Amino acid sequence: MMGAVSTSAEQQPAGPPLTLYLVKRLELVIRALLDDALRPLGLTTLQYTALTVLEASGALSSAQLARRSFLRPQTMHEMVLTLEKRGLIARTPKPDNKRVLLAGLTDAGRDLLAGCAPAVAELEHALLADMSPGQRATFREGLQHGVTALGARRAQEA
């Protein structure tokens, strides 16, 4: 009965999941819920992320926007074209290099982000609701530390 043989590794409990696994699962749940919440407003989570990056950073090139949104440049190029066609962003030549186009939010883009705010705030509240203020701060600090540590590693490898 070869099928009935098990190794000692199979009998050992796997232990707690890796932190990386938990973070990825959280990201997938957030992405699914955000996609559902943003769909009625005509946005995907990736489009929303790009718009919020522009809101926080000001006008950026497609390459800069791709890096800050954690997307491939080709993916961002297509998204920029889509967002521009919808009138949510406008691209203008960079003053010191006319070949580089900078994407910036339009008034329509700002209005749409404002319309997204209640749905996004509801998800943020659901994520943090059962945590004390101290736990929330620790959670956010831990996440920010992870982003900084792995972002620095990624920059070194690039």
Tab-separated table of N, CA and C in Angstrom:
chain	number	residue	atom	x	y	z
A	1	MET	N	0.821	-1.188	0.000
A	1	MET	CA	0.000	0.000	0.000
A	1	MET	C	0.859	1.242	0.000
A	2	MET	N	1.374	1.572	-1.133
A	2	MET	CA	2.246	2.728	-1.207
A	2	MET	C	1.505	4.019	-0.915
A	3	GLY	N	0.255	4.120	-1.283
A	3	GLY	CA	-0.505	5.348	-1.065
A	3	GLY	C	-0.745	5.640	0.394
A	4	ALA	N	-0.685	4.646	1.264
A	4	ALA	CA	-0.960	4.848	2.680
A	4	ALA	C	0.281	5.271	3.451
A	5	VAL	N	1.438	5.218	2.826
A	5	VAL	CA	2.670	5.596	3.508
A	5	VAL	C	2.732	7.113	3.600
A	6	SER	N	3.084	7.611	4.774
A	6	SER	CA	3.248	9.054	4.921
A	6	SER	C	4.589	9.318	5.573
A	7	THR	N	5.137	10.435	5.237
A	7	THR	CA	6.427	10.789	5.809
A	7	THR	C	6.213	11.559	7.100
A	8	SER	N	7.249	11.658	7.890
A	8	SER	CA	7.127	12.401	9.141
A	8	SER	C	6.847	13.875	8.865
A	9	ALA	N	7.324	14.396	7.724
A	9	ALA	CA	7.056	15.792	7.382
A	9	ALA	C	5.566	16.021	7.150
A	10	GLU	N	4.900	15.024	6.584
A	10	GLU	CA	3.461	15.173	6.342
A	10	GLU	C	2.681	15.146	7.644
A	11	GLN	N	3.206	14.489	8.654
A	11	GLN	CA	2.500	14.369	9.929
A	11	GLN	C	2.726	15.580	10.816
A	12	GLN	N	3.783	16.343	10.545
A	12	GLN	CA	4.083	17.517	11.347
A	12	GLN	C	3.128	18.648	10.977
A	13	PRO	N	2.650	19.372	11.974
A	13	PRO	CA	1.837	20.547	11.631
A	13	PRO	C	2.703	21.553	10.883
A	14	ALA	N	2.103	22.221	9.964
A	14	ALA	CA	2.831	23.152	9.104
A	14	ALA	C	3.336	24.367	9.872
A	15	GLY	N	2.763	24.674	11.009
A	15	GLY	CA	3.149	25.869	11.753
A	15	GLY	C	2.401	27.075	11.235
A	16	PRO	N	2.649	28.197	11.840
A	16	PRO	CA	1.932	29.399	11.395
A	16	PRO	C	2.359	29.789	9.982
A	17	PRO	N	1.458	30.395	9.234
A	17	PRO	CA	1.808	30.797	7.871
A	17	PRO	C	2.858	31.915	7.896
A	18	LEU	N	3.627	31.985	6.843
A	18	LEU	CA	4.592	33.064	6.689
A	18	LEU	C	3.874	34.417	6.689
A	19	THR	N	4.546	35.404	7.208
A	19	THR	CA	4.002	36.763	7.185
A	19	THR	C	3.736	37.203	5.755
A	20	LEU	N	4.639	36.861	4.839
A	20	LEU	CA	4.445	37.225	3.430
A	20	LEU	C	3.145	36.655	2.887
A	21	TYR	N	2.831	35.424	3.282
A	21	TYR	CA	1.587	34.787	2.848
A	21	TYR	C	0.379	35.548	3.394
A	22	LEU	N	0.428	35.923	4.663
A	22	LEU	CA	-0.689	36.656	5.263
A	22	LEU	C	-0.877	38.016	4.602
A	23	VAL	N	0.225	38.699	4.322
A	23	VAL	CA	0.129	40.001	3.659
A	23	VAL	C	-0.483	39.834	2.268
A	24	LYS	N	-0.073	38.809	1.547
A	24	LYS	CA	-0.632	38.577	0.204
A	24	LYS	C	-2.115	38.250	0.282
A	25	ARG	N	-2.499	37.431	1.251
A	25	ARG	CA	-3.930	37.116	1.411
A	25	ARG	C	-4.724	38.374	1.725
A	26	LEU	N	-4.186	39.224	2.587
A	26	LEU	CA	-4.857	40.482	2.913
A	26	LEU	C	-4.988	41.339	1.654
A	27	GLU	N	-3.920	41.419	0.874
A	27	GLU	CA	-3.963	42.201	-0.355
A	27	GLU	C	-5.028	41.671	-1.317
A	28	LEU	N	-5.137	40.356	-1.427
A	28	LEU	CA	-6.130	39.769	-2.335
A	28	LEU	C	-7.554	40.045	-1.864
A	29	VAL	N	-7.782	39.965	-0.563
A	29	VAL	CA	-9.120	40.262	-0.023
A	29	VAL	C	-9.450	41.733	-0.244
A	30	ILE	N	-8.488	42.598	0.053
A	30	ILE	CA	-8.708	44.030	-0.149
A	30	ILE	C	-8.990	44.318	-1.624
A	31	ARG	N	-8.212	43.716	-2.491
A	31	ARG	CA	-8.400	43.966	-3.924
A	31	ARG	C	-9.788	43.528	-4.391
A	32	ALA	N	-10.234	42.365	-3.959
A	32	ALA	CA	-11.562	41.881	-4.351
A	32	ALA	C	-12.653	42.811	-3.829
A	33	LEU	N	-12.538	43.214	-2.571
A	33	LEU	CA	-13.555	44.094	-1.983
A	33	LEU	C	-13.525	45.480	-2.621
A	34	LEU	N	-12.320	46.000	-2.889
A	34	LEU	CA	-12.231	47.297	-3.558
A	34	LEU	C	-12.773	47.229	-4.979
A	35	ASP	N	-12.447	46.159	-5.696
A	35	ASP	CA	-13.002	46.011	-7.052
A	35	ASP	C	-14.527	46.049	-7.003
A	36	ASP	N	-15.117	45.338	-6.046
A	36	ASP	CA	-16.585	45.330	-5.913
A	36	ASP	C	-17.118	46.719	-5.566
A	37	ALA	N	-16.430	47.413	-4.658
A	37	ALA	CA	-16.893	48.734	-4.220
A	37	ALA	C	-16.718	49.794	-5.306
A	38	LEU	N	-15.667	49.664	-6.110
A	38	LEU	CA	-15.369	50.685	-7.119
A	38	LEU	C	-16.050	50.441	-8.463
A	39	ARG	N	-16.464	49.201	-8.697
A	39	ARG	CA	-17.089	48.850	-9.975
A	39	ARG	C	-18.262	49.772	-10.330
A	40	PRO	N	-19.172	50.065	-9.382
A	40	PRO	CA	-20.283	50.961	-9.737
A	40	PRO	C	-19.829	52.365	-10.146
A	41	LEU	N	-18.618	52.738	-9.734
A	41	LEU	CA	-18.075	54.042	-10.104
A	41	LEU	C	-17.238	53.970	-11.379
A	42	GLY	N	-17.145	52.782	-11.965
A	42	GLY	CA	-16.439	52.611	-13.224
A	42	GLY	C	-14.934	52.522	-13.106
A	43	LEU	N	-14.430	52.137	-11.929
A	43	LEU	CA	-12.985	52.019	-11.727
A	43	LEU	C	-12.608	50.629	-11.267
A	44	THR	N	-11.379	50.249	-11.592
A	44	THR	CA	-10.790	49.051	-11.007
A	44	THR	C	-9.890	49.507	-9.849
A	45	THR	N	-9.474	48.568	-9.043
A	45	THR	CA	-8.564	48.895	-7.951
A	45	THR	C	-7.261	49.468	-8.486
A	46	LEU	N	-6.739	48.909	-9.578
A	46	LEU	CA	-5.485	49.409	-10.136
A	46	LEU	C	-5.634	50.842	-10.658
A	47	GLN	N	-6.757	51.139	-11.285
A	47	GLN	CA	-7.001	52.506	-11.752
A	47	GLN	C	-7.133	53.459	-10.569
A	48	TYR	N	-7.855	53.022	-9.553
A	48	TYR	CA	-8.006	53.826	-8.343
A	48	TYR	C	-6.639	54.109	-7.723
A	49	THR	N	-5.797	53.087	-7.640
A	49	THR	CA	-4.460	53.260	-7.072
A	49	THR	C	-3.679	54.298	-7.859
A	50	ALA	N	-3.700	54.201	-9.179
A	50	ALA	CA	-2.973	55.163	-10.015
A	50	ALA	C	-3.489	56.582	-9.784
A	51	LEU	N	-4.794	56.739	-9.706
A	51	LEU	CA	-5.367	58.067	-9.474
A	51	LEU	C	-4.973	58.614	-8.114
A	52	THR	N	-4.950	57.764	-7.086
A	52	THR	CA	-4.565	58.237	-5.756
A	52	THR	C	-3.077	58.583	-5.704
A	53	VAL	N	-2.258	57.871	-6.461
A	53	VAL	CA	-0.831	58.213	-6.541
A	53	VAL	C	-0.684	59.608	-7.152
A	54	LEU	N	-1.418	59.874	-8.224
A	54	LEU	CA	-1.357	61.195	-8.844
A	54	LEU	C	-1.892	62.271	-7.908
A	55	GLU	N	-2.928	61.947	-7.162
A	55	GLU	CA	-3.486	62.901	-6.208
A	55	GLU	C	-2.441	63.267	-5.150
A	56	ALA	N	-1.697	62.274	-4.678
A	56	ALA	CA	-0.713	62.500	-3.622
A	56	ALA	C	0.586	63.116	-4.149
A	57	SER	N	0.960	62.777	-5.368
A	57	SER	CA	2.277	63.153	-5.883
A	57	SER	C	2.273	64.304	-6.870
A	58	GLY	N	1.155	64.586	-7.452
A	58	GLY	CA	1.137	65.550	-8.537
A	58	GLY	C	1.448	64.843	-9.846
A	59	ALA	N	1.691	65.620	-10.878
A	59	ALA	CA	1.904	65.068	-12.216
A	59	ALA	C	3.160	64.202	-12.257
A	60	LEU	N	3.030	63.053	-12.941
A	60	LEU	CA	4.126	62.098	-13.076
A	60	LEU	C	4.164	61.558	-14.498
A	61	SER	N	5.346	61.100	-14.907
A	61	SER	CA	5.444	60.389	-16.177
A	61	SER	C	4.810	59.017	-16.001
A	62	SER	N	4.500	58.357	-17.103
A	62	SER	CA	3.938	57.002	-17.026
A	62	SER	C	4.890	56.048	-16.319
A	63	ALA	N	6.186	56.198	-16.556
A	63	ALA	CA	7.171	55.322	-15.909
A	63	ALA	C	7.188	55.543	-14.397
A	64	GLN	N	7.156	56.804	-13.971
A	64	GLN	CA	7.120	57.100	-12.532
A	64	GLN	C	5.831	56.560	-11.908
A	65	LEU	N	4.729	56.766	-12.598
A	65	LEU	CA	3.442	56.299	-12.106
A	65	LEU	C	3.419	54.778	-12.004
A	66	ALA	N	4.010	54.110	-12.966
A	66	ALA	CA	4.077	52.641	-12.930
A	66	ALA	C	4.853	52.174	-11.703
A	67	ARG	N	6.016	52.775	-11.461
A	67	ARG	CA	6.825	52.380	-10.294
A	67	ARG	C	6.067	52.613	-8.999
A	68	ARG	N	5.428	53.750	-8.871
A	68	ARG	CA	4.744	54.087	-7.613
A	68	ARG	C	3.443	53.315	-7.440
A	69	SER	N	2.920	52.779	-8.524
A	69	SER	CA	1.694	51.977	-8.464
A	69	SER	C	1.992	50.481	-8.495
A	70	PHE	N	3.270	50.118	-8.566
A	70	PHE	CA	3.711	48.724	-8.590
A	70	PHE	C	3.170	47.964	-9.797
A	71	LEU	N	3.231	48.623	-10.946
A	71	LEU	CA	2.788	48.018	-12.202
A	71	LEU	C	3.921	48.053	-13.217
A	72	ARG	N	3.822	47.203	-14.211
A	72	ARG	CA	4.764	47.221	-15.319
A	72	ARG	C	4.488	48.460	-16.172
A	73	PRO	N	5.532	49.020	-16.771
A	73	PRO	CA	5.323	50.208	-17.616
A	73	PRO	C	4.303	49.974	-18.733
A	74	GLN	N	4.309	48.771	-19.351
A	74	GLN	CA	3.368	48.500	-20.433
A	74	GLN	C	1.920	48.527	-19.917
A	75	THR	N	1.708	47.960	-18.750
A	75	THR	CA	0.372	47.951	-18.148
A	75	THR	C	-0.068	49.377	-17.842
A	76	MET	N	0.849	50.164	-17.291
A	76	MET	CA	0.523	51.544	-16.948
A	76	MET	C	0.234	52.354	-18.201
A	77	HIS	N	0.975	52.117	-19.280
A	77	HIS	CA	0.738	52.852	-20.522
A	77	HIS	C	-0.712	52.677	-20.975
A	78	GLU	N	-1.175	51.436	-20.977
A	78	GLU	CA	-2.568	51.168	-21.377
A	78	GLU	C	-3.553	51.842	-20.417
A	79	MET	N	-3.250	51.784	-19.126
A	79	MET	CA	-4.149	52.386	-18.143
A	79	MET	C	-4.192	53.905	-18.298
A	80	VAL	N	-3.035	54.508	-18.539
A	80	VAL	CA	-2.986	55.963	-18.740
A	80	VAL	C	-3.848	56.350	-19.932
A	81	LEU	N	-3.749	55.599	-21.019
A	81	LEU	CA	-4.577	55.894	-22.192
A	81	LEU	C	-6.062	55.796	-21.853
A	82	THR	N	-6.437	54.765	-21.106
A	82	THR	CA	-7.840	54.587	-20.711
A	82	THR	C	-8.313	55.732	-19.827
A	83	LEU	N	-7.516	56.081	-18.819
A	83	LEU	CA	-7.901	57.158	-17.898
A	83	LEU	C	-7.948	58.506	-18.613
A	84	GLU	N	-7.062	58.694	-19.578
A	84	GLU	CA	-7.063	59.932	-20.348
A	84	GLU	C	-8.314	60.017	-21.231
A	85	LYS	N	-8.666	58.907	-21.883
A	85	LYS	CA	-9.876	58.896	-22.725
A	85	LYS	C	-11.122	59.199	-21.908
A	86	ARG	N	-11.127	58.755	-20.649
A	86	ARG	CA	-12.272	59.015	-19.767
A	86	ARG	C	-12.254	60.428	-19.186
A	87	GLY	N	-11.187	61.168	-19.444
A	87	GLY	CA	-11.097	62.537	-18.945
A	87	GLY	C	-10.721	62.633	-17.473
A	88	LEU	N	-10.185	61.555	-16.918
A	88	LEU	CA	-9.824	61.544	-15.496
A	88	LEU	C	-8.407	62.064	-15.257
A	89	ILE	N	-7.581	61.960	-16.296
A	89	ILE	CA	-6.237	62.530	-16.244
A	89	ILE	C	-5.999	63.272	-17.551
A	90	ALA	N	-5.037	64.168	-17.523
A	90	ALA	CA	-4.594	64.863	-18.736
A	90	ALA	C	-3.076	64.789	-18.744
A	91	ARG	N	-2.517	64.664	-19.947
A	91	ARG	CA	-1.058	64.609	-20.066
A	91	ARG	C	-0.560	65.867	-20.760
A	92	THR	N	0.494	66.413	-20.200
A	92	THR	CA	1.115	67.607	-20.755
A	92	THR	C	2.625	67.384	-20.832
A	93	PRO	N	3.276	68.011	-21.801
A	93	PRO	CA	4.732	67.848	-21.909
A	93	PRO	C	5.445	68.390	-20.668
A	94	LYS	N	6.499	67.678	-20.274
A	94	LYS	CA	7.329	68.123	-19.163
A	94	LYS	C	8.065	69.385	-19.615
A	95	PRO	N	8.080	70.430	-18.800
A	95	PRO	CA	8.681	71.699	-19.247
A	95	PRO	C	10.118	71.587	-19.746
A	96	ASP	N	10.951	70.772	-19.110
A	96	ASP	CA	12.360	70.698	-19.513
A	96	ASP	C	12.668	69.557	-20.476
A	97	ASN	N	11.635	68.770	-20.835
A	97	ASN	CA	11.825	67.672	-21.779
A	97	ASN	C	10.481	67.388	-22.452
A	98	LYS	N	10.263	68.006	-23.567
A	98	LYS	CA	8.953	67.943	-24.246
A	98	LYS	C	8.581	66.538	-24.700
A	99	ARG	N	9.554	65.606	-24.743
A	99	ARG	CA	9.238	64.226	-25.152
A	99	ARG	C	8.560	63.439	-24.033
A	100	VAL	N	8.728	63.907	-22.791
A	100	VAL	CA	8.126	63.225	-21.644
A	100	VAL	C	6.782	63.881	-21.341
A	101	LEU	N	5.737	63.041	-21.299
A	101	LEU	CA	4.408	63.544	-20.958
A	101	LEU	C	4.123	63.247	-19.487
A	102	LEU	N	3.662	64.267	-18.789
A	102	LEU	CA	3.307	64.112	-17.383
A	102	LEU	C	1.797	63.982	-17.259
A	103	ALA	N	1.372	62.952	-16.545
A	103	ALA	CA	-0.054	62.733	-16.301
A	103	ALA	C	-0.433	63.393	-14.990
A	104	GLY	N	-1.536	64.107	-15.020
A	104	GLY	CA	-2.063	64.750	-13.821
A	104	GLY	C	-3.558	64.589	-13.757
A	105	LEU	N	-4.099	64.678	-12.556
A	105	LEU	CA	-5.544	64.554	-12.381
A	105	LEU	C	-6.278	65.742	-12.985
A	106	THR	N	-7.411	65.469	-13.551
A	106	THR	CA	-8.322	66.523	-13.993
A	106	THR	C	-9.338	66.754	-12.876
A	107	ASP	N	-10.162	67.759	-13.041
A	107	ASP	CA	-11.230	67.988	-12.064
A	107	ASP	C	-12.156	66.777	-11.996
A	108	ALA	N	-12.417	66.167	-13.161
A	108	ALA	CA	-13.265	64.966	-13.177
A	108	ALA	C	-12.609	63.834	-12.396
A	109	GLY	N	-11.292	63.693	-12.498
A	109	GLY	CA	-10.568	62.678	-11.743
A	109	GLY	C	-10.642	62.929	-10.252
A	110	ARG	N	-10.472	64.182	-9.849
A	110	ARG	CA	-10.585	64.542	-8.428
A	110	ARG	C	-12.002	64.276	-7.920
A	111	ASP	N	-12.994	64.630	-8.720
A	111	ASP	CA	-14.387	64.394	-8.318
A	111	ASP	C	-14.669	62.902	-8.157
A	112	LEU	N	-14.153	62.102	-9.076
A	112	LEU	CA	-14.369	60.660	-8.990
A	112	LEU	C	-13.697	60.090	-7.744
A	113	LEU	N	-12.490	60.530	-7.445
A	113	LEU	CA	-11.824	60.068	-6.223
A	113	LEU	C	-12.619	60.461	-4.986
A	114	ALA	N	-13.163	61.642	-4.987
A	114	ALA	CA	-13.997	62.066	-3.856
A	114	ALA	C	-15.225	61.160	-3.732
A	115	GLY	N	-15.773	60.750	-4.869
A	115	GLY	CA	-16.910	59.833	-4.850
A	115	GLY	C	-16.542	58.444	-4.361
A	116	CYS	N	-15.293	58.068	-4.506
A	116	CYS	CA	-14.809	56.758	-4.038
A	116	CYS	C	-14.548	56.746	-2.536
A	117	ALA	N	-14.310	57.899	-1.973
A	117	ALA	CA	-13.867	58.001	-0.582
A	117	ALA	C	-14.760	57.265	0.418
A	118	PRO	N	-16.090	57.379	0.327
A	118	PRO	CA	-16.908	56.666	1.330
A	118	PRO	C	-16.743	55.147	1.278
A	119	ALA	N	-16.692	54.574	0.093
A	119	ALA	CA	-16.543	53.119	-0.032
A	119	ALA	C	-15.179	52.668	0.482
A	120	VAL	N	-14.153	53.429	0.176
A	120	VAL	CA	-12.801	53.090	0.620
A	120	VAL	C	-12.708	53.238	2.138
A	121	ALA	N	-13.288	54.298	2.673
A	121	ALA	CA	-13.276	54.512	4.126
A	121	ALA	C	-14.015	53.384	4.850
A	122	GLU	N	-15.081	52.896	4.256
A	122	GLU	CA	-15.825	51.788	4.863
A	122	GLU	C	-14.965	50.530	4.960
A	123	LEU	N	-14.210	50.243	3.919
A	123	LEU	CA	-13.312	49.078	3.957
A	123	LEU	C	-12.188	49.277	4.966
A	124	GLU	N	-11.637	50.469	5.006
A	124	GLU	CA	-10.585	50.780	5.980
A	124	GLU	C	-11.124	50.590	7.396
A	125	HIS	N	-12.333	51.061	7.629
A	125	HIS	CA	-12.949	50.911	8.954
A	125	HIS	C	-13.148	49.427	9.284
A	126	ALA	N	-13.622	48.655	8.322
A	126	ALA	CA	-13.839	47.222	8.562
A	126	ALA	C	-12.531	46.511	8.906
A	127	LEU	N	-11.450	46.910	8.268
A	127	LEU	CA	-10.148	46.299	8.523
A	127	LEU	C	-9.660	46.598	9.941
A	128	LEU	N	-9.888	47.809	10.403
A	128	LEU	CA	-9.309	48.257	11.665
A	128	LEU	C	-10.291	48.270	12.843
A	129	ALA	N	-11.556	47.990	12.597
A	129	ALA	CA	-12.601	48.191	13.598
A	129	ALA	C	-12.358	47.464	14.920
A	130	ASP	N	-11.854	46.259	14.878
A	130	ASP	CA	-11.682	45.481	16.105
A	130	ASP	C	-10.330	45.708	16.769
A	131	MET	N	-9.574	46.678	16.302
A	131	MET	CA	-8.268	46.974	16.886
A	131	MET	C	-8.364	48.219	17.765
A	132	SER	N	-7.595	48.213	18.836
A	132	SER	CA	-7.496	49.405	19.669
A	132	SER	C	-6.673	50.446	18.914
A	133	PRO	N	-6.723	51.704	19.339
A	133	PRO	CA	-5.882	52.708	18.680
A	133	PRO	C	-4.399	52.314	18.674
A	134	GLY	N	-3.913	51.731	19.753
A	134	GLY	CA	-2.522	51.290	19.799
A	134	GLY	C	-2.236	50.174	18.813
A	135	GLN	N	-3.171	49.224	18.708
A	135	GLN	CA	-3.002	48.135	17.747
A	135	GLN	C	-3.012	48.670	16.319
A	136	ARG	N	-3.879	49.623	16.059
A	136	ARG	CA	-3.931	50.229	14.717
A	136	ARG	C	-2.601	50.878	14.372
A	137	ALA	N	-2.059	51.644	15.320
A	137	ALA	CA	-0.784	52.318	15.078
A	137	ALA	C	0.330	51.299	14.855
A	138	THR	N	0.359	50.258	15.668
A	138	THR	CA	1.387	49.223	15.521
A	138	THR	C	1.248	48.505	14.189
A	139	PHE	N	0.020	48.190	13.806
A	139	PHE	CA	-0.251	47.525	12.533
A	139	PHE	C	0.252	48.381	11.372
A	140	ARG	N	-0.105	49.656	11.389
A	140	ARG	CA	0.308	50.571	10.319
A	140	ARG	C	1.828	50.728	10.294
A	141	GLU	N	2.436	50.846	11.473
A	141	GLU	CA	3.898	50.972	11.538
A	141	GLU	C	4.575	49.727	10.975
A	142	GLY	N	4.042	48.561	11.305
A	142	GLY	CA	4.610	47.318	10.794
A	142	GLY	C	4.493	47.223	9.281
A	143	LEU	N	3.340	47.591	8.755
A	143	LEU	CA	3.153	47.570	7.308
A	143	LEU	C	4.091	48.562	6.626
A	144	GLN	N	4.186	49.770	7.186
A	144	GLN	CA	5.063	50.781	6.592
A	144	GLN	C	6.514	50.336	6.650
A	145	HIS	N	6.901	49.716	7.751
A	145	HIS	CA	8.270	49.207	7.867
A	145	HIS	C	8.538	48.164	6.772
A	146	GLY	N	7.585	47.262	6.548
A	146	GLY	CA	7.743	46.244	5.512
A	146	GLY	C	7.872	46.851	4.135
A	147	VAL	N	7.060	47.851	3.844
A	147	VAL	CA	7.129	48.524	2.545
A	147	VAL	C	8.494	49.176	2.373
A	148	THR	N	8.955	49.851	3.418
A	148	THR	CA	10.255	50.535	3.351
A	148	THR	C	11.398	49.532	3.187
A	149	ALA	N	11.391	48.477	3.990
A	149	ALA	CA	12.482	47.494	3.959
A	149	ALA	C	12.549	46.769	2.614
A	150	LEU	N	11.400	46.293	2.140
A	150	LEU	CA	11.418	45.561	0.881
A	150	LEU	C	11.534	46.498	-0.318
A	151	GLY	N	11.019	47.712	-0.187
A	151	GLY	CA	11.191	48.692	-1.255
A	151	GLY	C	12.652	49.050	-1.439
A	152	ALA	N	13.393	49.178	-0.327
A	152	ALA	CA	14.828	49.465	-0.420
A	152	ALA	C	15.553	48.300	-1.076
A	153	ARG	N	15.152	47.089	-0.729
A	153	ARG	CA	15.776	45.911	-1.334
A	153	ARG	C	15.514	45.878	-2.835
A	154	ARG	N	14.278	46.192	-3.212
A	154	ARG	CA	13.917	46.193	-4.636
A	154	ARG	C	14.734	47.235	-5.386
A	155	ALA	N	14.910	48.409	-4.761
A	155	ALA	CA	15.675	49.479	-5.399
A	155	ALA	C	17.138	49.064	-5.589
A	156	GLN	N	17.686	48.315	-4.635
A	156	GLN	CA	19.074	47.858	-4.742
A	156	GLN	C	19.232	46.855	-5.880
A	157	GLU	N	18.201	46.043	-6.090
A	157	GLU	CA	18.269	45.016	-7.121
A	157	GLU	C	18.039	45.564	-8.516
A	158	ALA	N	17.435	46.740	-8.585
A	158	ALA	CA	17.116	47.336	-9.898
A	158	ALA	C	18.322	47.964	-10.554
